[in-house]
GROMACS .gro file of C-alpha atoms in nm:
model
  279
    1UNK     CA    1  14.449   1.491  18.138
    2UNK     CA    2  14.524   1.584  17.779
    3UNK     CA    3  14.569   1.957  17.727
    4UNK     CA    4  14.428   1.940  17.337
    5UNK     CA    5  14.085   1.749  17.520
    6UNK     CA    6  14.020   2.000  17.798
    7UNK     CA    7  14.095   2.215  18.064
    8UNK     CA    8  13.952   2.161  18.398
    9UNK     CA    9  13.791   2.523  18.531
   10UNK     CA   10  13.703   2.598  18.873
   11UNK     CA   11  13.309   2.639  18.988
   12UNK     CA   12  13.336   2.805  19.309
   13UNK     CA   13  13.490   3.057  19.489
   14UNK     CA   14  13.782   2.982  19.800
   15UNK     CA   15  13.937   3.160  20.072
   16UNK     CA   16  14.276   3.240  19.967
   17UNK     CA   17  14.671   3.120  19.944
   18UNK     CA   18  14.701   3.271  20.305
   19UNK     CA   19  14.522   3.015  20.471
   20UNK     CA   20  14.576   2.730  20.230
   21UNK     CA   21  14.445   2.620  19.901
   22UNK     CA   22  14.123   2.546  19.956
   23UNK     CA   23  13.989   2.257  19.633
   24UNK     CA   24  13.668   2.367  19.515
   25UNK     CA   25  13.373   2.192  19.578
   26UNK     CA   26  13.270   2.153  19.159
   27UNK     CA   27  13.469   2.137  18.845
   28UNK     CA   28  13.371   2.256  18.516
   29UNK     CA   29  13.520   2.131  18.183
   30UNK     CA   30  13.628   2.352  17.918
   31UNK     CA   31  13.543   2.181  17.563
   32UNK     CA   32  13.741   2.234  17.237
   33UNK     CA   33  13.478   2.458  17.049
   34UNK     CA   34  13.573   2.262  16.698
   35UNK     CA   35  13.436   1.967  16.936
   36UNK     CA   36  13.090   2.124  17.004
   37UNK     CA   37  12.771   2.037  16.794
   38UNK     CA   38  12.470   2.245  16.635
   39UNK     CA   39  12.260   2.173  16.899
   40UNK     CA   40  12.560   2.304  17.131
   41UNK     CA   41  12.607   2.632  16.953
   42UNK     CA   42  12.224   2.708  16.975
   43UNK     CA   43  12.211   2.674  17.356
   44UNK     CA   44  12.498   2.907  17.366
   45UNK     CA   45  12.306   3.145  17.111
   46UNK     CA   46  12.030   3.109  17.313
   47UNK     CA   47  12.180   3.227  17.636
   48UNK     CA   48  12.375   3.502  17.448
   49UNK     CA   49  12.069   3.657  17.315
   50UNK     CA   50  11.906   3.639  17.677
   51UNK     CA   51  12.235   3.793  17.825
   52UNK     CA   52  12.166   4.051  17.561
   53UNK     CA   53  11.828   4.140  17.638
   54UNK     CA   54  11.931   4.187  17.975
   55UNK     CA   55  12.242   4.460  17.881
   56UNK     CA   56  12.525   4.180  18.058
   57UNK     CA   57  12.684   4.173  17.656
   58UNK     CA   58  12.714   4.562  17.635
   59UNK     CA   59  12.834   4.572  18.044
   60UNK     CA   60  13.069   4.303  17.952
   61UNK     CA   61  13.170   4.517  17.663
   62UNK     CA   62  13.200   4.840  17.925
   63UNK     CA   63  13.392   4.692  18.178
   64UNK     CA   64  13.642   4.570  17.932
   65UNK     CA   65  13.721   4.880  17.784
   66UNK     CA   66  13.752   5.093  18.101
   67UNK     CA   67  13.988   4.892  18.230
   68UNK     CA   68  14.195   4.803  17.939
   69UNK     CA   69  14.551   4.976  18.032
   70UNK     CA   70  14.502   4.775  18.371
   71UNK     CA   71  14.489   4.460  18.202
   72UNK     CA   72  14.736   4.457  17.947
   73UNK     CA   73  15.079   4.494  17.908
   74UNK     CA   74  15.132   4.370  18.266
   75UNK     CA   75  15.126   4.015  18.397
   76UNK     CA   76  14.779   4.077  18.547
   77UNK     CA   77  14.660   3.980  18.168
   78UNK     CA   78  14.618   3.622  18.270
   79UNK     CA   79  14.472   3.686  18.638
   80UNK     CA   80  14.222   3.911  18.522
   81UNK     CA   81  14.132   3.746  18.177
   82UNK     CA   82  14.094   3.412  18.399
   83UNK     CA   83  13.860   3.603  18.615
   84UNK     CA   84  13.708   3.792  18.397
   85UNK     CA   85  13.596   3.455  18.148
   86UNK     CA   86  13.479   3.297  18.469
   87UNK     CA   87  13.267   3.581  18.566
   88UNK     CA   88  13.092   3.538  18.227
   89UNK     CA   89  13.083   3.193  18.276
   90UNK     CA   90  12.886   3.256  18.616
   91UNK     CA   91  12.620   3.528  18.490
   92UNK     CA   92  12.580   3.297  18.178
   93UNK     CA   93  12.479   2.939  18.402
   94UNK     CA   94  12.189   3.186  18.534
   95UNK     CA   95  12.031   3.106  18.226
   96UNK     CA   96  12.131   2.747  18.136
   97UNK     CA   97  12.318   2.581  18.430
   98UNK     CA   98  12.527   2.355  18.186
   99UNK     CA   99  12.690   2.681  18.007
  100UNK     CA  100  13.075   2.656  18.034
  101UNK     CA  101  13.286   2.864  17.783
  102UNK     CA  102  13.463   2.625  17.556
  103UNK     CA  103  13.817   2.703  17.393
  104UNK     CA  104  13.916   2.849  17.018
  105UNK     CA  105  14.296   2.734  16.942
  106UNK     CA  106  14.304   2.958  16.665
  107UNK     CA  107  14.655   2.828  16.578
  108UNK     CA  108  14.500   2.542  16.383
  109UNK     CA  109  14.385   2.771  16.157
  110UNK     CA  110  14.657   2.996  16.127
  111UNK     CA  111  14.741   2.959  15.758
  112UNK     CA  112  14.404   3.093  15.656
  113UNK     CA  113  14.219   3.194  15.935
  114UNK     CA  114  13.918   3.295  15.756
  115UNK     CA  115  13.870   2.924  15.673
  116UNK     CA  116  13.829   2.827  16.030
  117UNK     CA  117  13.502   2.577  16.094
  118UNK     CA  118  13.448   2.877  16.383
  119UNK     CA  119  13.437   3.127  16.177
  120UNK     CA  120  13.079   3.040  15.949
  121UNK     CA  121  12.744   3.091  15.928
  122UNK     CA  122  12.645   2.855  16.168
  123UNK     CA  123  12.893   2.903  16.444
  124UNK     CA  124  13.036   3.246  16.515
  125UNK     CA  125  12.951   3.421  16.187
  126UNK     CA  126  13.108   3.551  15.889
  127UNK     CA  127  13.309   3.864  15.793
  128UNK     CA  128  13.085   4.157  15.861
  129UNK     CA  129  12.799   4.347  15.635
  130UNK     CA  130  12.722   4.630  15.500
  131UNK     CA  131  12.831   5.017  15.562
  132UNK     CA  132  12.851   4.934  15.933
  133UNK     CA  133  13.005   4.562  15.903
  134UNK     CA  134  12.746   4.422  16.127
  135UNK     CA  135  12.729   4.027  16.157
  136UNK     CA  136  12.435   3.907  15.980
  137UNK     CA  137  12.469   3.528  16.064
  138UNK     CA  138  12.624   3.301  16.334
  139UNK     CA  139  12.520   3.262  16.717
  140UNK     CA  140  12.487   3.635  16.747
  141UNK     CA  141  12.363   3.738  16.450
  142UNK     CA  142  12.232   4.104  16.395
  143UNK     CA  143  12.292   4.164  16.780
  144UNK     CA  144  12.281   4.512  16.884
  145UNK     CA  145  12.512   4.696  17.183
  146UNK     CA  146  12.502   5.006  17.352
  147UNK     CA  147  12.826   5.061  17.469
  148UNK     CA  148  12.990   5.309  17.389
  149UNK     CA  149  12.648   5.398  17.149
  150UNK     CA  150  12.418   5.204  16.987
  151UNK     CA  151  12.519   4.987  16.724
  152UNK     CA  152  12.535   4.632  16.642
  153UNK     CA  153  12.849   4.320  16.594
  154UNK     CA  154  13.105   4.484  16.374
  155UNK     CA  155  13.337   4.249  16.238
  156UNK     CA  156  13.586   4.379  15.979
  157UNK     CA  157  13.898   4.135  15.837
  158UNK     CA  158  14.221   4.283  15.833
  159UNK     CA  159  14.234   4.168  15.487
  160UNK     CA  160  13.914   4.263  15.382
  161UNK     CA  161  13.785   3.943  15.243
  162UNK     CA  162  14.038   3.765  15.444
  163UNK     CA  163  14.223   3.775  15.755
  164UNK     CA  164  14.630   3.731  15.768
  165UNK     CA  165  14.789   3.436  15.876
  166UNK     CA  166  14.815   3.421  16.266
  167UNK     CA  167  15.093   3.216  16.456
  168UNK     CA  168  15.139   2.856  16.414
  169UNK     CA  169  15.072   2.581  16.724
  170UNK     CA  170  15.482   2.502  16.685
  171UNK     CA  171  15.559   2.925  16.793
  172UNK     CA  172  15.313   2.884  17.093
  173UNK     CA  173  15.448   2.526  17.184
  174UNK     CA  174  15.818   2.657  17.167
  175UNK     CA  175  15.712   3.002  17.394
  176UNK     CA  176  15.547   2.752  17.679
  177UNK     CA  177  15.851   2.539  17.659
  178UNK     CA  178  16.111   2.754  17.655
  179UNK     CA  179  15.959   3.088  17.866
  180UNK     CA  180  16.048   3.034  18.251
  181UNK     CA  181  15.898   3.343  18.359
  182UNK     CA  182  15.530   3.437  18.370
  183UNK     CA  183  15.603   3.820  18.302
  184UNK     CA  184  15.791   3.685  17.952
  185UNK     CA  185  15.551   3.395  17.870
  186UNK     CA  186  15.262   3.674  17.927
  187UNK     CA  187  15.445   3.910  17.711
  188UNK     CA  188  15.519   3.641  17.402
  189UNK     CA  189  15.133   3.541  17.408
  190UNK     CA  190  14.978   3.906  17.410
  191UNK     CA  191  15.176   4.005  17.148
  192UNK     CA  192  15.144   3.711  16.960
  193UNK     CA  193  14.884   3.500  16.932
  194UNK     CA  194  14.634   3.681  17.138
  195UNK     CA  195  14.652   4.043  16.980
  196UNK     CA  196  14.695   3.870  16.602
  197UNK     CA  197  14.342   3.741  16.641
  198UNK     CA  198  14.187   4.035  16.799
  199UNK     CA  199  14.346   4.253  16.494
  200UNK     CA  200  14.298   4.006  16.278
  201UNK     CA  201  13.913   3.958  16.279
  202UNK     CA  202  13.906   4.392  16.338
  203UNK     CA  203  13.551   4.535  16.395
  204UNK     CA  204  13.390   4.477  16.775
  205UNK     CA  205  13.768   4.257  16.823
  206UNK     CA  206  13.944   4.502  16.732
  207UNK     CA  207  13.830   4.760  17.031
  208UNK     CA  208  13.837   4.802  17.421
  209UNK     CA  209  13.497   4.651  17.401
  210UNK     CA  210  13.568   4.325  17.234
  211UNK     CA  211  13.428   4.165  17.506
  212UNK     CA  212  13.089   4.169  17.331
  213UNK     CA  213  13.168   3.926  17.090
  214UNK     CA  214  13.144   3.597  17.179
  215UNK     CA  215  13.497   3.495  16.985
  216UNK     CA  216  13.663   3.731  17.272
  217UNK     CA  217  13.525   3.506  17.554
  218UNK     CA  218  13.620   3.175  17.380
  219UNK     CA  219  13.999   3.325  17.253
  220UNK     CA  220  14.037   3.386  17.592
  221UNK     CA  221  13.920   3.052  17.778
  222UNK     CA  222  14.203   2.901  17.506
  223UNK     CA  223  14.493   3.166  17.603
  224UNK     CA  224  14.454   3.063  17.985
  225UNK     CA  225  14.430   2.713  17.883
  226UNK     CA  226  14.725   2.798  17.764
  227UNK     CA  227  14.875   2.969  18.090
  228UNK     CA  228  14.759   2.629  18.231
  229UNK     CA  229  14.968   2.433  17.996
  230UNK     CA  230  15.290   2.689  18.069
  231UNK     CA  231  15.234   2.634  18.454
  232UNK     CA  232  15.196   2.250  18.430
  233UNK     CA  233  15.534   2.278  18.211
  234UNK     CA  234  15.747   2.439  18.444
  235UNK     CA  235  15.539   2.359  18.784
  236UNK     CA  236  15.518   2.701  18.865
  237UNK     CA  237  15.130   2.750  18.971
  238UNK     CA  238  15.228   3.050  19.191
  239UNK     CA  239  15.449   3.225  18.989
  240UNK     CA  240  15.379   3.608  18.931
  241UNK     CA  241  15.650   3.822  18.842
  242UNK     CA  242  15.684   4.147  18.641
  243UNK     CA  243  15.482   4.489  18.703
  244UNK     CA  244  15.130   4.386  18.831
  245UNK     CA  245  14.868   4.630  18.718
  246UNK     CA  246  14.916   4.941  18.895
  247UNK     CA  247  15.309   4.964  18.744
  248UNK     CA  248  15.432   4.798  19.089
  249UNK     CA  249  15.621   4.520  19.127
  250UNK     CA  250  15.356   4.188  19.088
  251UNK     CA  251  15.224   4.036  19.415
  252UNK     CA  252  15.003   3.773  19.455
  253UNK     CA  253  14.788   3.980  19.685
  254UNK     CA  254  14.748   4.229  19.409
  255UNK     CA  255  14.324   4.301  19.344
  256UNK     CA  256  14.214   4.205  19.042
  257UNK     CA  257  14.116   4.507  18.869
  258UNK     CA  258  13.742   4.551  18.837
  259UNK     CA  259  13.440   4.776  18.715
  260UNK     CA  260  13.103   4.856  18.836
  261UNK     CA  261  12.937   4.747  18.570
  262UNK     CA  262  13.081   4.376  18.616
  263UNK     CA  263  13.184   4.350  18.974
  264UNK     CA  264  13.443   4.070  19.034
  265UNK     CA  265  13.395   4.076  19.433
  266UNK     CA  266  13.746   4.189  19.496
  267UNK     CA  267  13.901   3.866  19.435
  268UNK     CA  268  14.269   3.860  19.421
  269UNK     CA  269  14.546   3.717  19.212
  270UNK     CA  270  14.647   3.432  19.468
  271UNK     CA  271  14.305   3.310  19.417
  272UNK     CA  272  14.314   3.250  19.065
  273UNK     CA  273  14.646   3.105  18.993
  274UNK     CA  274  14.567   2.749  19.056
  275UNK     CA  275  14.304   2.609  18.845
  276UNK     CA  276  14.059   2.328  19.090
  277UNK     CA  277  14.147   2.562  19.394
  278UNK     CA  278  14.075   2.868  19.565
  279UNK     CA  279  13.859   3.003  19.283
   0.00000   0.00000   0.00000
């Protein structure tokens, strides 16, 4: 299986590495968002509208905001977001059992990000409009949230009508090839393509509650894909070094931080380290 085509995702919870890796009974495949059809995006939009009506998008925004300092700037960045996107997907499948979060390889339009085919009126929507920078088109057009206050989905490109260049695929590939510890790889990814996309899009994405914008989910699905590639490149599926979520040395037994608005079931880091097992 080639990384550029798909990333295999787990679908069932396992028992933890202390009892040995438990292979999942079923698998999901994350597709490249650029390959989705208009019908695929309409199906996603339908689910997002239903989730928003039931308050789930605001709950995800709130939980990410409250956990922000615990899941950024340390090695739990990767395990947390892997588990977080999976939980979003699990909830979305209550509305559509075929729902799978695709991944957005933002490096493909790094020179002129605002021209990315996903940042169009028929997909993620374009730049925000009006005094509040509300997104008026796309799969979340005119969507309203309640966290941290009542407001529209906002987007405000960092260069006004455009977005400054992101990171070339060659730079990300160099991190994958040369970084020999997860702590170093996390640092290089978090402070490069991860931050560039959040800051470049602005608005909702440049906030602690960025998870209210579906761009967040497909962006982090791609970062998870890059971690998966790094794990395979270095045959380091269980490497988890550097600082953990409590500024103590990272340990596979660390409990992934969670917030009551989106419970993660007390999942431990070891349960999400190997795709297809234990998750």
